[in-house]
Amino acid sequence: ARDRLQDIVATEHAHPHSVGIIDETSFVKQGKKTPGVQRQYLGTVGKKQNGIVTVHLAYAADDFHCLLDGELFLPESWAADPARCQEAKIPAEMTYRPKTEIALELYDRARANGIHFAWLTFDEWYGGKPAFLQALDQRPQPFVAEVPRTLMGWIDPPRVTRRPLRRGRGRGRKVPRIVASNRPSQPVEHLLWWHPALKEQEWQRWRVKDGEKGPMIWEVKHVPFYLQGPDGLPGPRWHLVIARNVLDPTEMKFFVSNASPDTSVGTILLAAFSRWRVERCFEDGKGEVGLDHYEGRRYPGLKRHLILSAISYLFLAKTNQRLREKKIRVDRYPGAYSRLG
């Protein structure tokens, strides 16, 4: 049923500017029997509480959006208790995995079922994991990731040497490393305030989208960026985009993207500000199709519930689109005409 859902989206809703969104949602639960339940941070309530977390992949194209897939995040405490997992009918091969690995599985499955994503985007929790970003880049999948202000990297790429590193006697190890005379990596927020390429750059205003309360105007700075990978070395040339809310300058967002060097800032901004679509999927899914109404104690039932909820949402999204006399483009590309001052 899940594969059929994705086949429908791939064939009937393909779009050259489609955006995939990775995000998670949570459900408050009582007791200890619901698969994956424990006291953990739940974004739904904004604090630690007893409940479960599921990771999801959504799809957005023009005025259409839906959920494609979802999977339970199994905490380590559950994975370390085989008897508890067996009682909840959790498959023996299913064990604890970071949420980023679950997200990659959802993405790979959707791609295998014919889904094309012009872009992939996600929040700073996922964007703050360099190994996850590199895994997407290697697939290769264009993405725009919101990242924490502590993400490390360079604007000026450091030199890397493969000369043997000698420590004591014997032959040195041929380990790639940064030449000692180069500047160390810096957090992106530090680069904003202290690197000349950003410090001396004027903020450019962009009308990124039209919200319910009027146009959303953000000021933007943009430079090349080299991510510090898990090995400590610089990655390929990416984009660093820093956006500041004109109405509230204390609200700032940092984005990195592996888009080609000639990609416009407006194109990057459209993907960057598309995450609201998955939040709408969660809100409508819980309010209209009972996404958060699962009360069972077995994993197969939870899995079926996530799939049937996604199918129900797809039906409503398609029906809503069909019954409207005129399509409404919810997001337009911020282009040169949208640039202000």
Short mmCIF file of C-alpha atoms in Angstrom, two decimals, residues 19 65 105 131 172 288 326 340:
data_model
loop_
_atom_site.label_atom_id
_atom_site.label_comp_id
_atom_site.label_asym_id
_atom_site.label_seq_id
_atom_site.Cartn_x
_atom_site.Cartn_y
_atom_site.Cartn_z
CA VAL A 19 10.57 19.47 -2.69
CA HIS A 65 1.62 18.22 -0.60
CA GLU A 105 15.98 4.79 4.48
CA ALA A 131 27.71 12.81 7.97
CA GLY A 172 54.94 8.73 9.02
CA GLU A 288 -8.49 15.34 9.98
CA LYS A 326 -8.57 27.26 -9.97
CA LEU A 340 13.87 44.62 -2.57
#
